[in-house]
mmCIF file of C-alpha atoms in Angstrom:
data_model
loop_
_atom_site.group_PDB
_atom_site.id
_atom_site.type_symbol
_atom_site.label_atom_id
_atom_site.label_comp_id
_atom_site.label_asym_id
_atom_site.label_seq_id
_atom_site.Cartn_x
_atom_site.Cartn_y
_atom_site.Cartn_z
ATOM 1 C CA GLY D 229 -28.517 22.421 -0.915
ATOM 2 C CA ASP D 230 -27.232 20.670 2.155
ATOM 3 C CA ALA D 231 -29.091 20.373 5.408
ATOM 4 C CA GLY D 232 -28.050 18.863 8.675
ATOM 5 C CA SER D 233 -30.231 16.397 10.465
ATOM 6 C CA ARG D 234 -29.787 14.305 13.561
ATOM 7 C CA CYS D 235 -31.132 10.787 13.406
ATOM 8 C CA GLY D 236 -30.433 7.692 15.419
ATOM 9 C CA GLY D 237 -31.891 4.358 16.249
ATOM 10 C CA SER D 238 -31.982 2.225 19.317
ATOM 11 C CA THR D 239 -32.914 -1.225 20.475
ATOM 12 C CA ARG D 240 -34.257 -2.358 23.809
ATOM 13 C CA ALA D 241 -30.805 -3.250 25.127
ATOM 14 C CA VAL D 242 -28.498 -0.607 23.702
ATOM 15 C CA GLY D 243 -28.710 2.555 21.652
ATOM 16 C CA GLY D 244 -27.663 1.856 18.095
ATOM 17 C CA ALA D 245 -24.813 3.711 16.430
ATOM 18 C CA LEU D 246 -26.780 3.655 13.204
ATOM 19 C CA CYS D 247 -30.291 2.725 12.186
ATOM 20 C CA ALA D 248 -30.165 2.675 8.385
ATOM 21 C CA HIS D 249 -33.905 2.345 7.784
ATOM 22 C CA GLY D 250 -34.669 5.170 10.222
ATOM 23 C CA THR D 251 -31.990 7.382 8.697
ATOM 24 C CA LEU D 252 -33.341 6.837 5.175
ATOM 25 C CA ALA D 253 -36.936 7.409 6.246
ATOM 26 C CA ALA D 254 -35.967 10.628 8.031
ATOM 27 C CA ALA D 255 -34.161 11.907 4.905
ATOM 28 C CA VAL D 256 -37.240 11.285 2.760
ATOM 29 C CA GLY D 257 -39.446 12.977 5.365
ATOM 30 C CA VAL D 258 -37.195 16.019 5.598
ATOM 31 C CA GLY D 259 -37.213 16.258 1.803
ATOM 32 C CA ARG D 260 -40.967 15.939 1.499
ATOM 33 C CA GLU D 261 -41.437 18.676 4.070
ATOM 34 C CA GLY D 262 -39.232 20.929 1.949
ATOM 35 C CA ARG D 263 -36.763 21.548 4.759
ATOM 36 C CA CYS D 264 -33.652 20.864 2.710
ATOM 37 C CA TRP D 265 -34.339 21.413 -0.981
ATOM 38 C CA ALA D 266 -36.816 23.120 -3.246
ATOM 39 C CA THR D 267 -37.419 20.298 -5.737
ATOM 40 C CA TRP D 268 -37.076 16.549 -5.870
ATOM 41 C CA GLY D 269 -34.290 16.930 -8.430
ATOM 42 C CA GLY D 270 -31.796 15.621 -5.914
ATOM 43 C CA VAL D 271 -30.156 16.602 -2.666
ATOM 44 C CA GLY D 272 -27.361 15.581 -0.372
ATOM 45 C CA ILE D 273 -27.848 15.536 3.375
ATOM 46 C CA ARG D 274 -25.175 15.049 6.051
ATOM 47 C CA ASP D 275 -26.688 12.992 8.845
ATOM 48 C CA GLN D 276 -24.888 12.916 12.185
ATOM 49 C CA THR D 277 -25.155 9.488 13.830
ATOM 50 C CA ARG D 278 -23.164 7.936 16.655
ATOM 51 C CA ARG D 279 -21.216 6.148 13.925
ATOM 52 C CA GLY D 280 -20.216 9.521 12.471
ATOM 53 C CA ALA D 281 -21.450 11.857 9.760
ATOM 54 C CA LEU D 282 -22.999 9.976 6.845
ATOM 55 C CA GLY D 283 -24.008 11.122 3.405
ATOM 56 C CA VAL D 284 -27.604 10.549 2.339
ATOM 57 C CA TRP D 285 -28.707 11.390 -1.193
ATOM 58 C CA VAL D 286 -32.364 11.640 -2.187
ATOM 59 C CA ARG D 287 -33.825 12.200 -5.649
ATOM 60 C CA ALA D 288 -37.154 11.589 -7.315
ATOM 61 C CA ASP D 289 -37.620 8.807 -9.832
ATOM 62 C CA ASP D 290 -39.555 9.558 -13.034
ATOM 63 C CA ASP D 291 -42.777 8.553 -11.270
ATOM 64 C CA GLY D 292 -42.086 10.932 -8.354
ATOM 65 C CA ARG D 293 -41.184 8.240 -5.839
ATOM 66 C CA PRO D 294 -38.001 8.895 -3.845
ATOM 67 C CA SER D 295 -34.794 6.987 -4.443
ATOM 68 C CA VAL D 296 -32.397 7.121 -1.516
ATOM 69 C CA LEU D 297 -28.711 6.222 -1.285
ATOM 70 C CA MET D 298 -26.720 6.240 1.953
ATOM 71 C CA SER D 299 -23.023 5.941 2.671
ATOM 72 C CA VAL D 300 -22.244 3.749 5.666
ATOM 73 C CA GLY D 301 -18.543 4.528 5.747
ATOM 74 C CA VAL D 302 -15.618 2.281 5.032
ATOM 75 C CA ALA D 303 -15.612 -1.339 6.167
ATOM 76 C CA ALA D 304 -12.484 -2.256 8.139
ATOM 77 C CA LEU D 305 -12.282 -5.917 7.130
ATOM 78 C CA ARG D 306 -9.734 -8.439 8.370
ATOM 79 C CA GLU D 307 -9.601 -12.196 8.599
ATOM 80 C CA ALA D 308 -10.974 -13.519 11.887
ATOM 81 C CA PRO D 309 -8.196 -14.370 14.347
ATOM 82 C CA ASP D 310 -10.187 -17.272 15.785
ATOM 83 C CA ASP D 311 -10.472 -20.611 14.017
ATOM 84 C CA GLY D 312 -13.379 -20.423 11.556
ATOM 85 C CA GLU D 313 -14.753 -23.802 12.617
ATOM 86 C CA ARG D 314 -14.785 -22.628 16.244
ATOM 87 C CA ILE D 315 -16.802 -19.564 15.248
ATOM 88 C CA ALA D 316 -19.119 -21.738 13.132
ATOM 89 C CA ARG D 317 -19.842 -24.034 16.102
ATOM 90 C CA MET D 318 -20.263 -21.007 18.381
ATOM 91 C CA VAL D 319 -23.023 -19.518 16.195
ATOM 92 C CA GLY D 320 -24.741 -22.908 15.894
ATOM 93 C CA LEU D 321 -23.483 -24.289 12.570
ATOM 94 C CA ALA D 322 -22.493 -27.916 12.172
ATOM 95 C CA SER D 323 -18.868 -28.809 11.561
ATOM 96 C CA GLY D 324 -17.983 -28.447 7.889
ATOM 97 C CA ALA D 325 -20.778 -25.940 7.165
ATOM 98 C CA LEU D 326 -18.414 -23.071 6.317
ATOM 99 C CA ASP D 327 -17.804 -22.118 2.694
ATOM 100 C CA PRO D 328 -14.190 -23.304 2.225
ATOM 101 C CA GLU D 329 -13.531 -20.734 -0.509
ATOM 102 C CA LEU D 330 -14.143 -17.686 1.718
ATOM 103 C CA PRO D 331 -12.670 -16.621 5.071
ATOM 104 C CA VAL D 332 -14.558 -15.834 8.245
ATOM 105 C CA ALA D 333 -13.965 -12.111 8.606
ATOM 106 C CA ILE D 334 -14.278 -9.280 11.092
ATOM 107 C CA ASP D 335 -15.429 -5.740 10.367
ATOM 108 C CA ASP D 336 -14.106 -3.685 13.249
ATOM 109 C CA ALA D 337 -15.970 -0.559 12.098
ATOM 110 C CA SER D 338 -19.364 -2.217 12.664
ATOM 111 C CA ALA D 339 -18.338 -4.750 15.364
ATOM 112 C CA ARG D 340 -19.372 -7.560 13.016
ATOM 113 C CA VAL D 341 -18.359 -11.173 12.362
ATOM 114 C CA ILE D 342 -19.009 -12.281 8.760
ATOM 115 C CA VAL D 343 -19.538 -16.029 8.385
ATOM 116 C CA PRO D 344 -19.708 -17.615 4.902
ATOM 117 C CA VAL D 345 -21.895 -20.739 4.860
ATOM 118 C CA ARG D 346 -21.431 -23.390 2.164
ATOM 119 C CA ARG D 347 -25.035 -24.528 1.675
ATOM 120 C CA LEU D 348 -28.264 -22.560 1.797
ATOM 121 C CA ALA D 349 -29.928 -25.444 3.656
ATOM 122 C CA ASP D 350 -27.396 -25.099 6.500
ATOM 123 C CA LEU D 351 -28.135 -21.375 6.739
ATOM 124 C CA LEU D 352 -31.901 -21.806 6.646
ATOM 125 C CA GLU D 353 -31.910 -24.667 9.171
ATOM 126 C CA LEU D 354 -29.591 -22.856 11.570
ATOM 127 C CA ARG D 355 -30.879 -22.552 15.123
ATOM 128 C CA PRO D 356 -28.529 -19.851 16.396
ATOM 129 C CA ASP D 357 -26.911 -20.182 19.795
ATOM 130 C CA LEU D 358 -27.758 -16.666 20.989
ATOM 131 C CA ASP D 359 -26.207 -17.191 24.419
ATOM 132 C CA ALA D 360 -22.884 -18.244 22.861
ATOM 133 C CA MET D 361 -23.008 -15.177 20.602
ATOM 134 C CA ARG D 362 -23.584 -12.937 23.639
ATOM 135 C CA ARG D 363 -20.643 -14.541 25.471
ATOM 136 C CA TYR D 364 -18.392 -14.092 22.429
ATOM 137 C CA SER D 365 -19.504 -10.469 22.034
ATOM 138 C CA GLY D 366 -18.258 -9.217 25.406
ATOM 139 C CA PRO D 367 -14.508 -9.891 25.358
ATOM 140 C CA ASN D 368 -14.231 -9.581 21.565
ATOM 141 C CA ARG D 369 -16.309 -6.400 21.217
ATOM 142 C CA LEU D 370 -18.085 -7.979 18.255
ATOM 143 C CA THR D 371 -21.845 -7.715 18.668
ATOM 144 C CA ARG D 372 -23.154 -8.525 15.188
ATOM 145 C CA PHE D 373 -23.062 -11.827 13.310
ATOM 146 C CA THR D 374 -23.803 -11.774 9.588
ATOM 147 C CA LEU D 375 -24.068 -15.247 8.063
ATOM 148 C CA PHE D 376 -24.551 -15.720 4.347
ATOM 149 C CA SER D 377 -24.615 -18.328 1.616
ATOM 150 C CA ARG D 378 -23.898 -17.859 -2.072
ATOM 151 C CA GLU D 379 -26.641 -20.435 -2.710
ATOM 152 C CA THR D 380 -29.927 -18.535 -2.842
ATOM 153 C CA ILE D 381 -33.663 -19.131 -3.053
ATOM 154 C CA ASP D 382 -34.001 -16.449 -5.739
ATOM 155 C CA PRO D 383 -31.718 -17.128 -8.723
ATOM 156 C CA GLY D 384 -31.447 -13.357 -9.261
ATOM 157 C CA ALA D 385 -29.920 -12.816 -5.812
ATOM 158 C CA LEU D 386 -26.187 -12.902 -5.143
ATOM 159 C CA VAL D 387 -26.425 -14.095 -1.524
ATOM 160 C CA HIS D 388 -28.914 -15.207 1.107
ATOM 161 C CA VAL D 389 -28.292 -13.542 4.483
ATOM 162 C CA ARG D 390 -29.246 -14.038 8.128
ATOM 163 C CA HIS D 391 -28.135 -11.492 10.713
ATOM 164 C CA PHE D 392 -28.022 -11.775 14.509
ATOM 165 C CA ALA D 393 -27.146 -9.226 17.213
ATOM 166 C CA PRO D 394 -28.303 -10.741 20.525
ATOM 167 C CA ALA D 395 -25.887 -8.599 22.597
ATOM 168 C CA ASN D 396 -27.734 -5.573 21.177
ATOM 169 C CA GLY D 397 -31.157 -7.018 22.036
ATOM 170 C CA ILE D 398 -31.805 -8.206 18.457
ATOM 171 C CA PRO D 399 -32.091 -12.011 18.289
ATOM 172 C CA GLU D 400 -32.433 -11.905 14.477
ATOM 173 C CA ASP D 401 -32.794 -8.909 12.165
ATOM 174 C CA PRO D 402 -34.568 -9.926 8.938
ATOM 175 C CA VAL D 403 -33.776 -6.695 7.078
ATOM 176 C CA THR D 404 -30.446 -5.086 7.854
ATOM 177 C CA GLY D 405 -29.069 -2.629 5.342
ATOM 178 C CA THR D 406 -25.768 -2.086 7.133
ATOM 179 C CA ALA D 407 -25.001 -5.822 7.079
ATOM 180 C CA HIS D 408 -25.644 -5.891 3.344
ATOM 181 C CA GLY D 409 -23.361 -2.877 2.863
ATOM 182 C CA VAL D 410 -20.459 -4.527 4.701
ATOM 183 C CA LEU D 411 -21.137 -7.819 2.932
ATOM 184 C CA ALA D 412 -20.871 -6.061 -0.439
ATOM 185 C CA ALA D 413 -17.411 -4.788 0.547
ATOM 186 C CA TYR D 414 -16.438 -8.263 1.786
ATOM 187 C CA LEU D 415 -17.493 -9.917 -1.489
ATOM 188 C CA ASP D 416 -15.873 -7.257 -3.695
#
């Protein structure tokens, strides 16, 4: 059956519209407590966040461990109106570090700038200019910066990602599910 839950996340600087890890953990907890379904055969939960109502699906794997899937809505992607090289310099990349085969993009739904980086070394060596990101965030209403390279450390991975949200009080987020979700839509 369906159950309603209210979950949200926050950072030191600003309440978050969505905290994916917290939402998923809450869904597993609600399921384990038996508050939304009788068995671990599978359940759908509608979770109300400040980003809107999201679907969360939980089921048990063969070994009894939970598998969780969450919808983060539809990405509203468009090409960045600013010059890509300008954005690259603003986040701290050297000139020419952008992947020339992919555009710098904006996801208005998540207030995110997506920056494709040509070489993994450039991404790993990046010393982000957090103050410049904060200044860019205000007038542009874009508070998240997701940088990625198609060169990876792990040959089984599709991309290597770094994510920054200094205007939200998050200098760098090493594990951001929502950035990966939007990036999957961007790369599709």
